[in-house]
XYZ file of C-alpha atoms in Angstrom:
625
model
C 0.000 0.000 0.000
C 1.423 3.353 -1.047
C 1.922 6.448 1.065
C -0.798 9.097 1.239
C -0.341 11.556 -1.614
C 0.633 14.639 0.502
C 3.289 12.650 2.404
C 4.545 11.043 -0.787
C 5.002 14.454 -2.412
C 6.892 15.726 0.655
C 9.268 12.757 0.452
C 9.700 13.348 -3.279
C 10.675 16.950 -2.561
C 13.161 15.878 0.132
C 14.735 13.365 -2.247
C 14.953 15.892 -5.057
C 12.214 14.393 -7.198
C 9.198 16.166 -8.629
C 5.784 14.622 -9.160
C 4.210 15.889 -12.349
C 0.472 16.366 -12.555
C -0.919 15.236 -15.901
C -4.174 16.212 -17.544
C -7.451 16.718 -15.729
C -9.132 14.770 -12.908
C -12.388 12.924 -13.452
C -15.462 15.136 -13.727
C -17.357 15.833 -10.509
C -20.795 15.049 -11.866
C -22.695 16.058 -8.709
C -20.833 19.339 -8.316
C -23.445 22.092 -8.376
C -21.515 24.513 -10.666
C -20.821 21.621 -13.023
C -24.478 20.618 -13.084
C -25.550 24.197 -13.811
C -23.019 24.672 -16.631
C -23.878 21.348 -18.218
C -27.627 21.962 -17.941
C -27.314 25.358 -19.632
C -25.254 23.966 -22.510
C -27.572 20.990 -22.939
C -30.618 23.274 -23.169
C -28.840 25.564 -25.612
C -27.710 22.668 -27.791
C -31.168 21.079 -27.794
C -32.848 24.389 -28.651
C -30.517 25.310 -31.501
C -30.601 21.758 -32.872
C -34.317 22.179 -33.554
C -33.705 25.117 -35.864
C -30.223 24.531 -37.300
C -28.947 21.047 -38.122
C -25.149 21.255 -38.371
C -25.068 17.919 -40.225
C -26.664 19.567 -43.243
C -23.658 21.866 -43.618
C -21.480 18.794 -44.180
C -22.962 18.487 -47.657
C -20.269 20.979 -48.698
C -17.501 18.556 -47.708
C -16.444 15.596 -49.869
C -18.723 12.585 -49.856
C -15.964 10.051 -49.285
C -16.051 6.314 -48.658
C -12.906 4.639 -47.411
C -11.219 1.271 -47.526
C -8.301 -0.043 -45.542
C -5.078 -0.666 -47.451
C -4.351 -4.174 -48.692
C -7.983 -5.359 -48.921
C -6.810 -8.862 -49.768
C -5.462 -9.505 -46.254
C -6.894 -12.533 -44.514
C -7.528 -10.780 -41.167
C -8.154 -7.134 -40.290
C -7.994 -5.914 -36.688
C -10.180 -3.088 -35.378
C -10.235 -1.533 -31.895
C -13.487 -0.010 -30.654
C -13.447 2.478 -27.749
C -16.244 4.780 -26.584
C -16.816 7.365 -23.845
C -13.168 8.197 -23.343
C -12.559 11.727 -22.175
C -13.621 11.872 -18.511
C -10.453 11.797 -16.428
C -6.767 11.137 -16.952
C -6.295 7.831 -15.110
C -9.013 5.737 -16.748
C -8.605 7.269 -20.201
C -4.833 6.773 -20.065
C -5.290 3.096 -19.162
C -7.482 2.567 -22.221
C -5.143 4.599 -24.438
C -2.205 2.384 -23.463
C -4.225 -0.680 -24.412
C -5.066 0.517 -27.919
C -1.565 1.905 -28.521
C -0.012 -1.472 -27.745
C 1.562 -0.764 -24.377
C -0.503 -3.197 -22.314
C -0.511 -6.956 -22.664
C -3.823 -8.088 -24.161
C -4.802 -11.666 -23.251
C -6.533 -12.869 -26.403
C -6.612 -16.642 -26.665
C -5.681 -18.425 -29.873
C -8.999 -18.991 -31.638
C -7.813 -19.285 -35.192
C -6.936 -15.610 -35.299
C -3.233 -16.115 -35.793
C -0.775 -13.517 -34.566
C -2.393 -10.501 -32.934
C -0.776 -7.155 -33.740
C 0.182 -4.776 -30.936
C -1.963 -2.098 -32.577
C -5.102 -2.570 -34.617
C -5.380 -1.551 -38.260
C -8.100 0.953 -37.361
C -9.173 2.658 -34.139
C -12.884 3.473 -33.889
C -14.068 6.017 -31.313
C -17.733 5.413 -30.597
C -18.817 8.764 -29.146
C -18.378 11.134 -26.193
C -14.691 11.656 -26.804
C -14.697 14.451 -24.223
C -16.570 15.381 -21.033
C -18.439 17.211 -19.627
C -19.065 19.506 -22.600
C -17.073 19.818 -25.773
C -14.641 22.649 -26.466
C -11.229 22.951 -28.077
C -9.581 23.216 -24.649
C -11.416 20.207 -23.219
C -10.456 18.102 -26.241
C -6.830 19.015 -25.719
C -6.805 18.361 -21.961
C -9.070 15.326 -21.723
C -8.401 13.515 -25.000
C -5.445 14.658 -27.074
C -2.987 15.023 -24.201
C -3.920 11.652 -22.723
C -3.781 9.653 -25.948
C -0.631 11.456 -27.077
C 1.111 10.534 -23.815
C 0.269 6.865 -24.343
C 1.224 6.966 -28.019
C 4.649 8.475 -27.286
C 5.383 5.808 -24.662
C 4.334 2.939 -26.908
C 6.155 4.198 -30.008
C 3.101 4.882 -32.107
C 4.438 6.404 -35.322
C 2.998 7.627 -38.622
C -0.384 8.610 -37.179
C -2.260 5.271 -37.345
C -5.799 5.751 -38.694
C -8.699 6.649 -36.417
C -12.357 7.397 -37.132
C -14.750 8.946 -34.626
C -18.491 9.160 -34.154
C -19.828 12.069 -32.061
C -21.916 11.406 -28.966
C -24.258 13.742 -27.156
C -21.432 15.418 -25.192
C -19.583 16.135 -28.453
C -22.688 17.905 -29.723
C -23.074 20.335 -26.805
C -20.975 22.959 -28.589
C -22.706 22.385 -31.910
C -20.008 19.878 -32.973
C -17.481 22.684 -33.519
C -14.595 21.129 -31.565
C -15.290 17.640 -32.909
C -15.163 18.834 -36.518
C -11.971 20.758 -35.869
C -10.286 17.639 -34.509
C -11.619 14.884 -36.753
C -13.245 16.278 -39.908
C -10.921 18.829 -41.506
C -8.088 16.773 -42.966
C -9.885 16.623 -46.324
C -8.560 20.125 -47.118
C -5.091 18.549 -47.400
C -6.158 16.387 -50.347
C -9.138 18.150 -51.998
C -8.207 21.386 -53.767
C -11.528 21.811 -55.585
C -14.928 20.253 -56.131
C -15.241 19.495 -52.488
C -18.943 18.656 -52.639
C -18.627 16.161 -55.488
C -19.449 12.557 -54.591
C -16.714 9.939 -54.766
C -18.019 6.980 -56.796
C -15.877 4.296 -55.125
C -14.140 3.792 -51.782
C -10.746 5.451 -51.619
C -7.805 4.067 -49.656
C -7.371 5.514 -46.187
C -5.276 8.650 -46.802
C -1.553 8.452 -46.001
C -0.185 9.969 -42.761
C 0.694 13.226 -44.514
C -3.009 13.742 -45.253
C -4.274 12.971 -41.744
C -4.753 15.294 -38.789
C -2.886 14.535 -35.569
C -5.455 13.742 -32.873
C -3.718 12.465 -29.775
C -0.995 10.758 -31.808
C -3.526 9.115 -34.140
C -4.432 10.148 -37.668
C -7.948 11.459 -38.374
C -9.003 11.421 -42.023
C -12.821 11.488 -42.222
C -14.580 14.409 -43.876
C -17.891 14.176 -42.017
C -19.258 13.169 -38.625
C -20.571 9.946 -40.182
C -18.618 7.543 -42.351
C -18.459 4.228 -44.186
C -15.224 2.209 -44.223
C -14.672 -0.999 -46.173
C -12.778 -3.267 -43.792
C -12.564 -6.199 -46.194
C -14.357 -7.345 -49.360
C -17.167 -8.854 -47.254
C -17.410 -6.404 -44.333
C -18.133 -2.672 -44.053
C -18.171 -0.393 -41.021
C -20.940 2.215 -41.004
C -21.283 4.942 -38.348
C -24.487 6.987 -38.131
C -24.644 10.434 -36.524
C -27.978 10.932 -34.760
C -27.010 14.332 -33.311
C -28.947 14.762 -30.032
C -31.434 11.962 -30.770
C -32.585 13.880 -33.825
C -33.943 12.332 -37.043
C -31.365 11.374 -39.652
C -30.845 14.245 -42.078
C -31.431 13.872 -45.812
C -27.777 14.341 -46.818
C -26.713 11.567 -44.457
C -29.398 9.283 -45.879
C -28.145 10.020 -49.378
C -24.593 9.242 -48.249
C -25.516 5.802 -46.948
C -27.766 5.059 -49.916
C -24.693 5.641 -52.052
C -22.651 3.429 -49.713
C -25.255 0.694 -50.082
C -24.574 0.566 -53.817
C -20.946 -0.340 -53.034
C -21.737 -3.260 -50.734
C -21.852 -6.148 -53.182
C -22.481 -9.155 -50.943
C -20.834 -7.517 -47.905
C -22.342 -7.310 -44.437
C -22.372 -4.290 -42.110
C -21.041 -3.468 -38.661
C -23.198 -0.501 -37.644
C -22.048 2.066 -35.057
C -24.617 4.276 -33.342
C -24.404 6.937 -30.652
C -26.585 5.276 -27.986
C -28.135 1.880 -27.111
C -31.622 2.786 -28.276
C -32.818 -0.815 -27.904
C -32.932 -0.429 -24.124
C -36.264 1.349 -24.578
C -37.805 -2.011 -25.438
C -37.397 -3.723 -22.070
C -39.876 -6.470 -21.220
C -41.400 -9.552 -22.757
C -43.998 -7.803 -24.900
C -43.228 -6.206 -28.235
C -42.487 -2.517 -27.919
C -43.613 -0.175 -30.678
C -41.175 2.706 -30.771
C -42.604 6.196 -30.640
C -41.863 8.511 -33.537
C -39.503 10.737 -31.535
C -37.546 7.935 -29.875
C -33.944 6.911 -30.688
C -35.071 3.332 -31.414
C -37.534 4.580 -34.009
C -34.732 6.586 -35.616
C -32.460 3.536 -35.777
C -35.107 1.223 -37.261
C -36.255 3.923 -39.650
C -32.677 4.433 -40.849
C -32.175 0.713 -41.493
C -35.479 0.499 -43.340
C -34.893 3.675 -45.332
C -31.400 2.742 -46.483
C -31.569 -1.050 -46.773
C -35.249 -1.967 -46.741
C -36.863 -5.106 -45.368
C -35.242 -7.270 -48.032
C -31.687 -6.272 -47.108
C -31.746 -5.261 -43.466
C -30.218 -8.653 -42.643
C -26.929 -7.137 -43.840
C -26.611 -5.451 -40.422
C -24.922 -8.221 -38.440
C -23.514 -6.288 -35.494
C -24.501 -2.994 -33.835
C -21.914 -1.262 -31.640
C -22.570 1.686 -29.378
C -21.364 3.448 -26.257
C -23.091 6.152 -24.178
C -23.735 3.759 -21.275
C -20.476 3.418 -19.336
C -20.347 -0.351 -19.110
C -20.344 -3.401 -21.371
C -23.420 -5.425 -22.303
C -24.449 -7.762 -25.102
C -27.898 -8.812 -26.281
C -28.406 -11.854 -28.508
C -31.389 -12.401 -30.770
C -33.685 -15.253 -29.733
C -36.456 -14.751 -32.293
C -35.127 -13.369 -35.586
C -37.388 -11.665 -38.097
C -37.626 -13.597 -41.321
C -37.317 -11.638 -44.580
C -40.430 -10.890 -46.635
C -41.488 -13.568 -49.148
C -39.881 -13.509 -52.562
C -41.703 -11.683 -55.316
C -43.982 -13.543 -57.711
C -42.418 -14.715 -60.995
C -42.231 -11.873 -63.449
C -42.604 -9.189 -60.795
C -40.038 -6.450 -60.311
C -37.730 -7.281 -57.375
C -37.755 -4.878 -54.437
C -33.993 -5.005 -54.192
C -30.990 -7.228 -54.682
C -31.978 -10.212 -52.566
C -29.385 -12.709 -51.457
C -29.578 -16.160 -52.974
C -30.964 -17.411 -49.651
C -32.945 -14.696 -47.847
C -31.649 -14.201 -44.318
C -33.388 -13.085 -41.108
C -32.811 -9.817 -39.292
C -30.924 -10.635 -36.065
C -27.915 -8.376 -35.411
C -25.936 -8.733 -32.210
C -26.471 -5.640 -30.002
C -23.358 -4.551 -28.095
C -22.837 -1.607 -25.746
C -19.240 -0.849 -24.804
C -18.884 2.594 -23.239
C -16.066 1.838 -20.840
C -13.321 3.825 -22.514
C -12.635 6.153 -19.597
C -15.834 7.623 -18.193
C -17.086 6.885 -14.687
C -18.795 3.528 -14.323
C -22.526 3.099 -14.966
C -24.640 0.430 -13.300
C -25.540 -2.824 -15.029
C -28.054 -4.181 -12.524
C -30.893 -2.250 -14.178
C -30.295 -3.640 -17.647
C -33.378 -5.572 -18.790
C -32.984 -9.308 -19.216
C -35.190 -9.365 -22.318
C -36.001 -6.969 -25.123
C -38.670 -7.025 -27.782
C -39.491 -4.433 -30.407
C -41.726 -4.314 -33.448
C -40.482 -3.496 -36.927
C -43.461 -1.317 -37.712
C -45.057 0.910 -38.998
C -43.183 1.017 -42.298
C -44.887 -0.503 -45.329
C -41.731 -2.395 -46.277
C -41.617 -4.042 -42.843
C -42.928 -7.527 -42.263
C -45.099 -6.430 -39.366
C -43.271 -8.819 -37.057
C -41.065 -8.191 -34.076
C -37.697 -9.301 -32.822
C -36.778 -10.568 -29.348
C -33.445 -10.405 -27.531
C -32.030 -11.624 -24.259
C -29.134 -10.239 -22.252
C -26.144 -12.518 -22.634
C -23.311 -10.726 -20.830
C -22.622 -7.557 -18.899
C -19.484 -6.143 -17.274
C -19.374 -5.660 -14.396
C -21.943 -8.365 -13.806
C -25.220 -7.617 -12.079
C -24.158 -8.763 -8.612
C -20.929 -6.759 -8.685
C -22.750 -3.666 -9.930
C -25.337 -3.875 -7.181
C -22.648 -4.492 -4.564
C -20.690 -1.432 -5.699
C -23.748 0.782 -5.397
C -24.640 -0.581 -1.969
C -21.170 -0.469 -0.446
C -19.939 2.858 -1.814
C -23.024 5.075 -2.013
C -21.924 7.272 0.916
C -18.726 8.218 -0.938
C -20.783 10.421 -3.269
C -21.135 12.810 -0.324
C -17.470 13.882 -0.500
C -16.241 12.860 -3.969
C -17.948 15.745 -5.767
C -16.495 18.740 -3.964
C -18.010 21.048 -1.330
C -20.763 22.578 -3.461
C -23.194 19.682 -3.017
C -23.098 19.721 0.832
C -23.324 23.523 0.777
C -26.482 23.432 -1.350
C -28.117 20.633 0.635
C -27.184 22.411 3.866
C -28.882 25.596 2.647
C -32.109 23.715 1.883
C -32.091 21.996 5.265
C -31.279 25.283 7.018
C -34.569 26.687 5.718
C -36.405 23.760 7.304
C -34.352 24.174 10.473
C -35.386 27.823 10.737
C -39.008 26.778 10.249
C -38.613 24.664 13.380
C -36.317 26.912 15.406
C -38.035 30.269 14.910
C -41.463 28.838 15.697
C -40.493 26.857 18.784
C -42.507 25.439 20.400
C -44.711 24.557 17.447
C -48.372 25.522 17.710
C -51.410 25.451 15.428
C -51.585 29.237 15.494
C -48.222 29.481 13.768
C -48.451 26.264 11.762
C -48.388 28.084 8.427
C -44.901 29.397 9.226
C -43.765 25.782 9.331
C -45.794 24.359 6.459
C -45.019 27.028 3.865
C -41.248 26.338 3.672
C -41.945 22.613 3.988
C -44.263 22.658 0.968
C -41.770 24.752 -1.022
C -38.949 22.306 -0.293
C -41.235 19.358 -1.089
C -42.054 20.968 -4.432
C -38.358 21.311 -5.234
C -37.751 17.685 -4.290
C -40.731 16.588 -6.408
C -39.198 18.328 -9.391
C -35.964 16.483 -8.747
C -37.809 13.173 -8.393
C -39.490 13.865 -11.737
C -36.100 14.164 -13.416
C -35.099 10.744 -12.120
C -38.100 8.664 -13.224
C -38.126 7.037 -16.623
C -40.142 9.007 -19.146
C -41.346 5.964 -21.041
C -42.989 4.270 -18.108
C -46.766 4.214 -18.084
C -48.192 7.283 -16.397
C -49.654 5.746 -13.231
C -46.508 3.890 -12.052
C -44.444 6.956 -12.921
C -46.629 9.286 -10.860
C -46.662 6.821 -7.975
C -42.868 6.584 -8.029
C -42.523 10.363 -8.024
C -44.912 10.748 -5.097
C -43.218 8.080 -2.984
C -39.732 9.388 -3.741
C -40.757 12.950 -2.899
C -42.455 11.898 0.337
C -39.511 9.846 1.548
C -36.945 12.461 0.540
C -38.876 15.288 2.211
C -39.381 13.317 5.421
C -35.659 12.569 5.542
C -34.692 16.234 5.376
C -37.441 17.183 7.837
C -36.042 14.611 10.255
C -32.565 16.137 9.959
C -33.908 19.661 10.511
C -35.981 18.508 13.491
C -33.006 16.691 15.022
C -30.782 19.768 14.817
C -33.629 21.919 16.169
C -33.917 19.577 19.157
C -30.179 19.881 19.743
C -30.534 23.660 19.648
C -33.460 23.438 22.071
C -31.241 21.549 24.495
C -29.099 24.690 24.692
C -32.048 26.981 25.262
C -35.210 28.207 23.618
C -34.310 28.145 19.873
C -35.540 31.675 19.060
C -33.248 33.031 21.758
C -30.479 30.439 21.488
C -26.872 31.696 21.456
C -25.694 32.952 18.074
C -23.039 30.277 17.760
C -25.770 27.614 17.902
C -27.450 29.081 14.827
C -24.106 29.280 13.014
C -22.867 25.801 13.849
C -26.224 24.357 12.888
C -25.391 24.945 9.217
C -22.336 22.647 8.849
C -24.144 19.981 10.862
C -27.140 20.267 8.558
C -24.850 20.141 5.514
C -23.267 16.882 6.651
C -26.455 15.147 7.760
C -28.488 16.473 4.841
C -25.937 15.231 2.303
C -26.049 11.792 3.909
C -29.833 11.849 3.495
C -29.464 12.908 -0.146
C -27.022 10.161 -1.157
C -29.103 7.630 0.803
C -32.116 8.796 -1.181
C -30.185 8.196 -4.410
C -29.294 4.691 -3.260
C -32.906 3.843 -2.370
C -34.222 5.397 -5.587
C -31.676 3.392 -7.569
C -33.151 0.196 -6.104
C -36.441 1.119 -7.779
C -34.866 2.050 -11.104
C -34.890 5.821 -10.554
C -31.960 8.261 -10.545
C -29.732 5.426 -11.773
C -27.441 7.837 -13.622
C -26.810 10.137 -10.651
C -26.488 7.260 -8.195
C -23.448 5.878 -10.021
C -21.906 8.922 -11.695
C -21.618 10.601 -8.299
C -19.410 7.736 -7.096
C -16.783 8.595 -9.761
C -15.679 4.952 -10.084
C -12.895 4.623 -12.635
C -12.636 0.825 -12.539
C -14.215 -1.789 -14.811
C -13.120 -0.157 -18.056
C -13.738 -2.039 -21.292
C -13.068 -1.873 -24.999
C -13.376 -4.197 -27.983
C -10.826 -5.760 -30.282
C -12.356 -7.140 -33.471
C -10.787 -9.603 -35.873
C -12.529 -9.246 -39.217
C -12.221 -12.374 -41.365
C -13.960 -13.304 -44.588
C -16.739 -15.380 -43.044
C -16.965 -13.965 -39.513
C -16.120 -11.195 -37.088
C -14.507 -12.297 -33.861
C -15.058 -9.871 -30.980
C -12.818 -9.886 -27.909
C -14.082 -7.864 -24.948
C -11.173 -6.581 -22.867
C -11.648 -5.326 -19.321
C -9.602 -3.372 -16.784
C -11.008 -4.039 -13.334
C -8.646 -1.716 -11.462
C -7.255 1.413 -13.091
C -3.716 2.282 -11.946
C -3.184 5.904 -10.821
C -1.389 7.808 -13.556
C -2.209 11.493 -13.248
C 0.377 12.126 -10.518
C 2.823 9.419 -11.547
C 6.466 10.463 -11.778
C 7.048 8.011 -14.649
C 4.094 7.245 -16.900
C 6.012 4.425 -18.559
C 5.595 2.409 -15.370
C 1.815 2.801 -15.381
C 0.527 -0.344 -17.064
C -3.072 -1.534 -16.680
C -3.790 -5.195 -16.066
C -6.097 -6.309 -18.854
C -8.257 -9.406 -18.711
C -10.582 -11.063 -21.185
C -14.251 -10.564 -20.326
C -15.551 -12.728 -23.153
C -15.043 -13.537 -26.823
C -17.775 -14.313 -29.307
C -18.108 -14.651 -33.049
C -20.632 -13.067 -35.409
C -20.844 -15.140 -38.608
C -21.211 -13.557 -42.011
C -24.523 -15.310 -42.637
C -27.494 -14.396 -40.472
C -28.617 -18.028 -40.739
C -25.764 -18.884 -38.386
C -26.190 -17.659 -34.823
C -23.476 -15.824 -32.952
C -21.376 -18.191 -30.894
C -18.977 -17.789 -28.030
C -15.407 -18.381 -29.118
C -13.939 -18.359 -25.615
C -15.844 -19.026 -22.373
C -16.628 -15.950 -20.337
C -13.923 -15.338 -17.757
C -14.668 -15.035 -14.074
């Protein structure tokens, strides 16, 4: 066990050493100033997105499709990382893995020799937190990845493509485009809006932009990359859960014409399928992310060819999970003889049953897995080209597993009280001080002065009801949602009233509260701040048990362990996916020598997605403990 950080730094100074501080610490998600800033930017981004879609301006950039060099290679390796830019330690651990500095335990499953670095790095969204800006990209992404790349001798700017997540969109995508989407000016002197009729090789290092030691080459926030003759990688930009814009649809319709008999690995910004929890078929609402995803697949591929989507990858949720199809949707019947075909059907029509994978463990604070539904079911309606049927999935794997996730939340929930800075206790203390004054200044309580007690109590209860509303799931049916809000508000209000009453009783022990010594009224505030914050984090823990406030309950813990990313081996007839986990992240931000900071990587699971949808996904390596 190491020395406490202050003592260690003193000893370093005595011995003539200096501890360097790298990058930025993890975001304090329950810090009040942080919450206010993020809320303002989210509202601004959502408002402007309704009137000005930045994706439409990308029509002026080249419509490029890419292919990896040497398409005849037997195996192509791809790394997938999402939700990276939270804090230095966890992001640096992941960066060392993808740059080849950490030992990756992939078993021999016919893959042959595994390269230290993949042929392509894919960033699946939320490259920076809490909100995007040029400075935040430099501090929370570029500096971290560049440090790992320099240690692991990453040269010639290996290729990287990136999909924006919701946090990348909070500045209108300005910083994301500056980092990832401007290298086309190095190779396109004129005619920049002209479509490219065929996939071009990934541009050489001289025509890539340096992003954290890696080479960005895409021209838009969405892209299509030919990994091999039989596999393409598509990434769809859904902005802030907005409908897919017409130019993007035209881009992927053009990409469809280049497919041949290839299948698709589809990257999206969020796991929209989680809307469809339960045994019954869920019909997505027109403004939901799941509707947007299904509509995109239908619009671009149609019912006859949607089976081409064999694997869907996403981040956004800061954990790993995989859902496997249990009831695939069969393709529509073949056309009658002499009729015009609806599209280029495969020789043997295949069902629609892509594997659904969430892997958002690239560096952001851990999200719970114990609320992930065990089963999913959603209808492929209401489009005329749909078969009218539905598809069912079951949860196969999650990391950390459900028991570990629940144990983390139960054992560490009190740590949220001090891991997010002083602003949270100060705010909670101010709210409880109002209730304390309602007790203290009307002591002893009487019916004649009851309104002086009930007015602030009702005001505080209203505030807590508004907070409870923000933590209940919008897509629940109305009655259970209202019941959950009422119970959460009642319990939360009673908890803070109990704290205020307890402190008022302590003040009464020193004399009549209205005439109590001044120091009693002053020292009541820090006591209220401490006890009130304990009530608040306990409320989050209890609410989390009922599926409410799940995001705040875990993000406030700022847990940097249980990171995960994917390493894909793309072969002609299958894609082999290795899920790599880092259970404990080594401290790196204050390390004197970053070269000594090496994460211990273990294999969570490996599974294979076959080229044909008639063959089900299979596990290549048993899930590790």
